[in-house]
């Protein structure tokens, strides 16, 4: 079985031969490093899909190395939109800044009576392991590197909808610029998430909450009120905001 | 100069950072990866606190269960302190937004937090968030740290503590991205670096990074370590991959059965007893399985969604229809950096330790499930406050660069070292050796053999170099440094196990199957002499 891995030193794909049989990509990478090529660089931690360290792209799709079973001919590359530090190891600091910018935390806690139903409301969102797969899959970054992005917005939604939050407005205020309205709702993040989280839905929910707090879809208002162009921009535009 | 330098960014380090900063300290948190990558994310089952949300419970019962499981080796005052702090710790976690699982009982605040049964507990005491308790606590702590603008330095690998006149002055680090060796000066240091379970490479539920880096650094710096021989084996890891299946699977009603389909142990006994019972079955060429089929798919997806996924992915079994093949593997290190009541390291002033790297003597010879998440949060608060108090009166005179220069030279030497033995092969061999000879059931001849093998491995370490000569992002180098730390700790575990001619909790020795309080109701404490340190 052969796989190829994008090496950063010369920006080419290097081929490695692996024994036949079922193995996770992480096991393959570990074995290559230990026995074939000690310079191959990647990151990993728990082996159990929960520490968020080992996400890469396989044949163009984001995968956790520890959860992906290697197939002959697989092409392994680092996450997109992250500065590559070396081979499959990327710099996640800029991506993590989106959590700060969107102030995705409990702003002002209050006592609340939470029920099983409330638990379910954020159960999946709080399964997030910050592996950055969704960030890599998001095509908005190709045009707007300052986009807050799927994982930060999912986390913003999780706190803004928590009954213990008495100041959801602050979070909503902080996700307007480069935030909920910049998403194209393409759903690539949802497909990429290894934990089954649906950031697209969370962003849609956040748009609804934003409207409740008096915000408007800027793409819609620009077209509606920017110029008195009744011929084209006003009214329903299927590409306007949704 | 930072007031409090926290080394390690798991749950213990993040909690310590929040409380040290709240007390008034300037804080720097340094980690070898990113904060949410830590071992804490792998804690599944729950966090203990006597809340009585799911039946009657009392702090005194929590204390009694913990002391009983510790088999005489805990410090009862420390246990009382931790257990008594349980309810207020959950209140604090609730206040920062931890998404606990909930009961429909109409109660407010922590009154509706769901609680489940764990082994060795006399009540449903473990507060949980499905089977992602550690993950969800860790990420909420991280979000709170971002809110409080905690200063993080990611991808800094600890090399050594800087000590002057028995007092810590900071530490040296390898900055992984640049390959530079750097010094960080601090008035107080908190070690929150995790356990050393990864020494059992290939036979552990732990992440690759749990190599005892902080424990080894304390030993090199003249501090004390204790109870190193007490290593908890988790009864139920997946047979093929050693991936953890939470104790809550048994707490929720799961059975253990052998190849004949027979149950052979009360599944809710403490982990040491259950692990030994499984080991005995395996010795008799039985296979052992976890059976949770009778819980039904709906309940499994509700309570143990992560386990269901992991079983399907790594063992190709569907827990709602199939038996889950399991084996016991190394899971938690009770021993570690020896600390006093203030969690200050014995032998190094101004240096504190918390969490799995430390031995605060709350787990003794056997830890109860659900007590480690409590320890990191309850004691994380205390250690943060104490480290700040020390910083207030500590000298702000910076250390010179003696240690820095020594460590720069050490790294250069590793690059130049000949490479005739592959340390990755030795890492595998060490893990296997420990599982077989320093495992669930030990005996003196096997331990002596293991010590011999470890010593020859240590001699050969000088001939195990690295093939990757790059200065930046050199994971070959960090793998080597981690292996070196594990190898440095290996003899402390074996020699303590050899010295303890009795059986107590997780330490079980053939020929000495009884507990011998007269000779061994005590901690084995190890410290390097001045000659060893030079």
XYZ file of C-alpha atoms in Angstrom, chain B:
534
model
C 9.348 38.516 35.313
C 6.001 36.798 35.676
C 4.615 36.253 39.184
C 3.313 32.758 38.492
C 4.613 30.537 35.712
C 2.294 27.610 35.065
C 3.786 24.714 33.143
C 1.104 22.609 31.504
C -2.168 23.814 30.037
C -4.578 21.011 30.887
C -7.440 21.308 33.327
C -5.175 21.715 36.377
C -3.036 24.411 34.754
C -5.993 26.385 33.408
C -7.804 26.326 36.765
C -4.633 27.403 38.566
C -4.155 30.222 36.051
C -7.669 31.585 36.568
C -7.380 31.614 40.362
C -3.805 32.919 40.484
C -4.742 35.802 38.203
C -7.927 36.507 40.153
C -5.844 36.693 43.331
C -3.751 39.394 41.683
C -0.835 37.600 40.052
C 0.591 38.122 36.600
C 0.353 34.704 35.005
C 1.987 32.897 32.096
C 0.735 29.469 31.029
C 3.217 27.449 29.014
C 2.376 24.217 27.228
C 4.056 21.843 24.818
C 0.931 21.794 22.628
C -2.214 23.950 22.621
C -4.334 24.227 25.781
C -7.229 22.039 24.650
C -4.993 19.198 23.413
C -4.322 17.922 26.914
C -5.036 14.609 28.607
C -7.948 16.228 30.493
C -9.975 15.980 27.272
C -9.875 12.202 27.634
C -11.552 12.037 31.047
C -14.954 10.604 30.266
C -17.006 9.372 33.196
C -17.449 12.263 35.578
C -16.375 14.486 38.430
C -17.265 13.484 41.987
C -19.142 15.736 44.383
C -21.631 14.750 47.074
C -24.574 16.731 45.729
C -27.285 14.131 46.424
C -28.973 14.938 43.100
C -29.545 11.246 42.303
C -30.161 9.754 45.732
C -28.838 10.409 49.186
C -25.149 11.202 49.528
C -22.875 12.940 51.994
C -19.425 14.489 51.876
C -18.529 12.079 54.675
C -19.425 9.117 52.411
C -17.268 10.544 49.634
C -14.400 10.864 52.115
C -14.946 7.323 53.429
C -15.058 5.795 49.926
C -11.891 7.631 48.886
C -9.993 6.601 52.019
C -11.144 3.004 51.674
C -9.997 2.803 48.061
C -6.646 4.435 48.924
C -5.777 1.430 51.130
C -4.173 3.395 53.923
C -1.839 5.408 51.722
C -3.709 8.680 51.463
C -3.462 11.676 53.715
C -6.895 11.821 55.289
C -6.806 15.588 55.816
C -6.077 16.133 52.120
C -8.903 13.767 51.171
C -11.306 15.616 53.494
C -10.267 18.894 51.962
C -10.796 17.713 48.390
C -14.123 15.988 49.039
C -15.491 18.866 51.104
C -14.618 21.224 48.243
C -16.526 19.020 45.770
C -19.915 20.780 45.863
C -18.446 24.301 45.665
C -16.216 23.196 42.802
C -19.284 22.103 40.834
C -20.909 25.444 41.696
C -17.904 27.225 40.233
C -17.914 25.061 37.084
C -21.647 25.762 36.743
C -20.939 29.494 37.042
C -18.517 29.482 34.122
C -20.946 27.514 31.951
C -19.882 23.842 31.938
C -22.609 22.010 29.973
C -23.384 19.221 32.429
C -25.940 16.523 31.708
C -29.195 17.347 33.485
C -31.997 15.741 35.435
C -35.587 16.844 34.999
C -36.152 17.593 38.665
C -37.171 21.236 38.419
C -34.227 22.350 40.537
C -32.030 25.315 39.754
C -28.254 25.765 39.453
C -26.267 22.636 40.399
C -29.441 21.004 41.752
C -30.250 19.557 38.334
C -26.748 18.299 37.455
C -27.011 14.596 36.571
C -24.969 12.146 38.640
C -23.996 8.570 37.904
C -22.540 5.549 39.629
C -18.825 4.842 39.416
C -16.786 1.959 40.838
C -16.037 2.030 44.560
C -18.614 4.751 45.216
C -21.418 4.285 47.745
C -23.716 6.701 45.889
C -24.386 8.154 42.457
C -21.794 10.869 42.860
C -20.116 11.528 39.505
C -21.450 14.664 37.795
C -21.120 14.188 34.071
C -21.577 15.592 30.599
C -22.502 12.452 28.594
C -19.171 10.639 28.335
C -17.304 13.834 27.459
C -16.979 15.242 30.978
C -13.274 16.092 30.801
C -13.539 17.547 27.305
C -16.407 19.840 28.241
C -14.829 21.021 31.479
C -11.504 21.613 29.726
C -13.010 23.658 26.896
C -15.132 25.731 29.270
C -12.008 26.457 31.323
C -10.218 27.471 28.134
C -13.040 29.774 27.049
C -12.932 31.361 30.509
C -9.167 31.811 30.249
C -9.647 33.623 26.929
C -12.287 35.791 28.594
C -9.872 36.638 31.407
C -7.078 37.298 28.924
C -4.719 34.684 30.396
C -1.289 34.855 28.776
C -0.458 31.632 26.905
C 2.766 30.466 25.315
C 2.004 27.470 23.096
C 4.502 24.902 21.873
C 7.104 25.501 24.565
C 8.652 22.251 25.729
C 9.903 22.204 29.348
C 13.612 21.412 29.678
C 14.573 22.218 33.267
C 13.613 24.175 36.336
C 16.023 26.922 37.344
C 16.982 26.556 40.999
C 19.060 28.842 43.192
C 19.475 28.145 46.891
C 16.771 25.486 46.835
C 14.309 28.020 45.430
C 12.769 27.993 41.978
C 13.559 31.010 39.801
C 11.906 29.976 36.570
C 12.430 27.355 33.911
C 14.066 26.729 30.559
C 12.126 25.694 27.480
C 12.691 24.582 23.930
C 10.538 26.796 21.744
C 9.379 24.182 19.275
C 8.730 26.486 16.334
C 12.171 28.105 16.319
C 14.248 25.479 18.089
C 15.588 28.151 20.449
C 16.239 27.390 24.119
C 14.634 30.103 26.234
C 14.521 31.103 29.869
C 11.360 32.302 31.591
C 11.906 33.994 34.943
C 9.207 33.650 37.562
C 8.613 34.216 41.255
C 6.539 31.040 41.626
C 6.204 28.013 39.372
C 3.271 25.596 39.193
C 3.880 22.192 37.635
C 0.696 20.962 35.958
C 2.394 18.682 33.481
C 0.372 15.482 33.732
C 1.239 11.914 34.583
C 3.712 9.360 33.261
C 1.328 6.651 32.023
C 2.747 6.857 28.491
C 5.797 5.031 29.738
C 3.548 2.018 29.054
C 3.684 2.918 25.350
C 1.215 0.772 23.421
C -0.397 -0.414 26.661
C -1.990 2.756 27.939
C -5.123 4.802 27.481
C -2.982 7.925 27.784
C -2.087 10.398 25.069
C 1.421 10.178 23.583
C 2.529 13.210 25.586
C 1.960 11.821 29.090
C 5.631 11.095 29.532
C 6.175 12.627 32.963
C 8.216 15.593 31.694
C 7.446 17.655 34.807
C 8.043 14.808 37.251
C 11.429 14.169 35.640
C 12.311 17.889 35.729
C 11.508 18.066 39.453
C 13.684 15.031 40.106
C 16.582 16.601 38.170
C 16.126 19.834 40.116
C 16.423 18.160 43.502
C 12.738 17.858 44.383
C 11.120 14.741 45.769
C 8.840 12.224 44.061
C 6.764 9.611 45.877
C 4.505 6.593 45.458
C 5.876 6.121 41.949
C 5.007 2.403 41.959
C 1.273 3.059 42.160
C -0.010 2.934 38.607
C -3.663 2.435 37.960
C -4.699 -0.022 35.290
C -8.072 0.730 33.814
C -10.112 -2.455 33.506
C -11.728 -1.666 30.170
C -9.602 -0.479 27.282
C -10.335 -1.714 23.773
C -8.359 -4.892 23.151
C -6.773 -3.857 19.869
C -6.033 -0.171 20.356
C -5.892 0.387 24.155
C -8.480 3.127 23.755
C -10.447 3.838 26.917
C -14.008 2.699 27.469
C -15.275 4.643 30.448
C -16.044 3.065 33.793
C -19.436 4.694 33.476
C -20.273 1.880 31.012
C -20.231 -0.442 34.034
C -21.721 2.256 36.262
C -24.703 2.376 33.931
C -25.125 -1.400 34.214
C -22.557 -3.014 31.915
C -21.274 -6.537 32.670
C -17.878 -8.152 32.263
C -17.997 -11.649 30.780
C -15.413 -14.185 29.659
C -15.338 -16.381 26.533
C -17.789 -18.758 28.216
C -20.200 -15.904 28.705
C -19.763 -16.013 32.488
C -19.530 -13.010 34.781
C -16.571 -13.338 37.145
C -16.426 -10.168 39.264
C -18.657 -7.495 40.770
C -18.114 -4.899 38.026
C -18.429 -1.962 40.418
C -15.521 -2.830 42.671
C -12.591 -0.384 42.594
C -10.420 -0.473 39.488
C -7.507 -2.373 41.008
C -9.685 -5.346 41.936
C -11.552 -5.419 38.626
C -8.327 -5.104 36.609
C -6.756 -8.018 38.499
C -9.837 -10.182 38.005
C -9.700 -9.527 34.246
C -5.968 -10.178 34.192
C -6.538 -13.551 35.895
C -9.075 -14.472 33.196
C -6.630 -13.497 30.442
C -3.932 -15.608 32.108
C -6.300 -18.584 31.826
C -6.576 -17.937 28.074
C -10.059 -16.566 28.400
C -11.019 -13.518 26.399
C -12.830 -10.795 28.294
C -15.655 -8.655 27.003
C -17.675 -5.714 28.160
C -21.354 -6.399 27.599
C -23.615 -3.351 27.406
C -26.048 -4.750 24.824
C -28.891 -4.924 27.337
C -28.793 -1.150 27.826
C -30.227 -0.761 24.342
C -29.191 1.518 21.501
C -31.199 4.522 22.627
C -29.752 4.589 26.140
C -26.246 3.978 24.846
C -26.460 6.915 22.455
C -27.822 9.040 25.271
C -25.265 8.137 27.935
C -22.213 6.834 26.092
C -22.196 8.256 22.566
C -18.413 8.541 22.399
C -17.912 4.915 23.437
C -20.282 3.670 20.751
C -18.325 5.578 18.090
C -14.929 4.378 19.320
C -16.051 0.732 19.435
C -17.375 0.869 15.890
C -14.299 2.627 14.558
C -11.514 0.750 16.312
C -12.952 -2.717 17.019
C -15.698 -3.028 14.401
C -18.261 -3.867 17.048
C -21.624 -2.261 17.662
C -22.051 -2.135 21.446
C -25.833 -2.355 21.126
C -25.491 -5.731 19.348
C -21.995 -7.090 20.027
C -19.683 -7.848 22.928
C -16.777 -5.403 23.276
C -13.351 -7.114 23.538
C -11.305 -5.439 26.277
C -8.082 -5.629 28.269
C -6.772 -3.636 31.248
C -4.034 -1.082 30.444
C -2.140 1.666 32.273
C -4.397 4.630 32.857
C -3.387 6.892 35.710
C -0.315 7.502 37.832
C -1.166 8.016 41.499
C 2.436 8.803 42.359
C 4.421 11.796 41.223
C 5.872 15.036 42.529
C 5.790 14.958 46.319
C 3.935 17.988 47.687
C 2.930 19.268 51.125
C -0.475 20.609 52.237
C 0.119 23.867 50.403
C 0.901 21.787 47.275
C 4.467 23.094 47.393
C 7.063 20.633 46.128
C 9.136 19.021 48.856
C 12.715 20.078 48.202
C 12.063 23.132 46.000
C 10.766 26.360 47.529
C 8.305 28.353 45.454
C 7.592 25.413 43.167
C 4.125 23.907 43.364
C 2.516 20.923 41.669
C -1.076 19.979 40.927
C -3.022 17.324 39.081
C -1.754 13.985 37.859
C 1.910 15.043 37.939
C 1.628 15.628 41.665
C 1.162 13.282 44.572
C -1.135 15.218 46.862
C -1.942 11.911 48.596
C -5.632 11.994 47.856
C -5.682 8.822 45.740
C -3.260 6.680 47.732
C -2.795 3.198 46.356
C -5.823 3.338 44.064
C -7.742 6.276 42.609
C -11.515 6.299 42.416
C -13.080 7.165 39.071
C -14.338 10.756 39.141
C -11.780 11.966 41.691
C -9.127 13.150 39.245
C -11.289 15.816 37.594
C -12.216 16.928 41.108
C -8.568 17.064 42.130
C -7.483 19.219 39.188
C -10.261 21.770 39.722
C -10.489 21.823 43.543
C -6.721 21.808 44.039
C -6.127 23.936 40.927
C -7.820 26.757 42.824
C -5.737 26.209 45.954
C -2.447 25.936 44.095
C -3.132 29.110 42.095
C -3.810 31.074 45.251
C -0.826 29.615 47.108
C 1.567 30.265 44.244
C 0.419 33.871 44.203
C 0.960 34.203 47.967
C 4.501 32.928 47.538
C 5.114 35.333 44.673
C 4.140 38.323 46.792
C 7.151 37.859 49.052
C 9.545 36.235 46.585
C 12.681 37.989 45.442
C 12.435 39.595 42.025
C 16.112 39.112 41.339
C 16.396 37.169 38.099
C 18.403 33.989 37.841
C 21.608 34.091 35.792
C 21.874 32.070 32.602
C 23.800 29.071 33.970
C 20.927 26.652 33.440
C 20.058 28.197 30.073
C 23.603 27.734 28.787
C 23.736 24.186 30.132
C 20.484 23.311 28.353
C 21.550 24.945 25.090
C 24.639 22.758 25.194
C 22.529 19.693 25.969
C 20.354 20.248 22.906
C 23.400 20.790 20.681
C 24.826 17.533 22.038
C 21.664 15.617 21.152
C 21.947 16.804 17.543
C 25.564 15.613 17.474
C 24.894 12.299 19.229
C 25.598 9.107 17.261
C 22.491 7.193 16.307
C 23.147 3.487 16.352
C 20.038 2.532 18.329
C 16.557 3.624 17.231
C 14.891 5.204 20.263
C 11.435 4.604 18.787
C 12.096 0.867 18.960
C 13.255 1.322 22.534
C 10.106 3.282 23.332
C 8.040 0.297 22.157
C 10.261 -2.104 24.056
C 10.014 -0.064 27.250
C 6.212 -0.007 27.045
C 6.030 -3.762 26.554
C 8.596 -4.427 29.276
C 6.622 -2.328 31.744
C 3.287 -3.903 30.857
C 4.704 -7.383 31.283
C 7.125 -6.927 34.178
C 5.845 -3.852 36.030
C 2.171 -4.415 35.340
C -1.000 -5.519 37.063
C 0.610 -8.473 38.853
C 4.301 -8.132 39.732
C 6.983 -10.304 41.267
C 10.515 -9.562 42.385
C 12.397 -11.582 39.735
C 10.486 -9.863 36.897
C 10.983 -6.465 38.477
C 14.716 -7.094 38.865
C 14.885 -8.178 35.233
C 13.054 -5.020 34.206
C 15.474 -2.860 36.176
C 18.425 -4.516 34.428
C 16.861 -3.907 31.032
C 16.084 -0.291 31.872
C 19.611 0.374 33.063
C 21.119 -1.008 29.868
C 18.633 1.093 27.917
C 19.806 4.148 29.867
C 23.413 3.302 29.044
C 22.480 2.993 25.377
C 20.634 6.312 25.414
C 23.924 8.063 24.618
C 23.943 6.122 21.330
C 20.332 6.928 20.479
C 20.403 10.160 18.570
C 18.004 11.822 16.182
C 17.950 11.543 12.420
C 16.161 14.808 11.835
C 18.683 17.641 12.059
C 16.241 20.493 11.472
C 16.220 23.168 14.177
C 12.601 24.253 13.806
C 9.515 22.119 14.465
C 11.602 19.083 15.142
C 9.183 16.489 16.532
C 11.909 13.856 16.254
C 13.753 15.849 18.918
C 10.718 16.262 21.187
C 9.886 12.557 20.836
C 13.448 11.888 21.958
C 13.228 14.275 24.912
C 9.934 12.710 25.973
C 11.412 9.234 25.743
C 14.417 10.398 27.794
C 12.095 11.631 30.529
C 10.121 8.400 30.588
C 13.372 6.455 30.762
C 14.611 8.637 33.604
C 11.488 7.850 35.622
C 11.474 4.121 34.845
C 13.921 3.074 37.594
C 12.073 5.109 40.234
C 8.943 3.078 39.521
C 10.712 -0.274 39.487
C 12.882 0.307 42.554
C 9.861 1.495 44.566
C 7.927 -1.562 43.422
C 10.857 -3.802 44.380
C 11.113 -2.232 47.809
C 7.419 -2.669 48.527
C 7.229 -6.347 49.506
C 3.470 -6.387 49.988
C 0.267 -5.915 47.980
C -1.704 -2.726 48.351
C -4.188 -1.216 45.919
C -2.750 -1.031 42.413
C 0.537 -2.570 43.514
C 0.095 -6.352 43.648
C 3.055 -8.634 44.167
C 3.190 -12.424 43.940
C 4.667 -13.960 47.052
C 3.541 -10.946 49.057
C -0.198 -10.992 48.457
C -1.196 -9.439 51.781
C -1.139 -5.859 52.924
C 1.646 -5.333 55.463
C 0.802 -2.211 57.447
C 3.575 -2.688 59.936
C 6.325 -2.340 57.350
C 4.711 -0.627 54.405
C 1.915 1.704 55.457
C 4.129 4.543 54.289
C 5.123 6.454 51.189
C 8.316 5.623 49.356
C 9.918 8.994 48.664
C 12.821 9.398 46.242
C 15.132 12.335 45.768
C 18.401 12.727 43.897
C 21.550 13.392 45.875
C 23.723 16.404 45.059
C 26.166 14.076 43.281
C 23.432 12.702 41.012
C 22.335 16.205 40.100
C 25.743 17.470 39.027
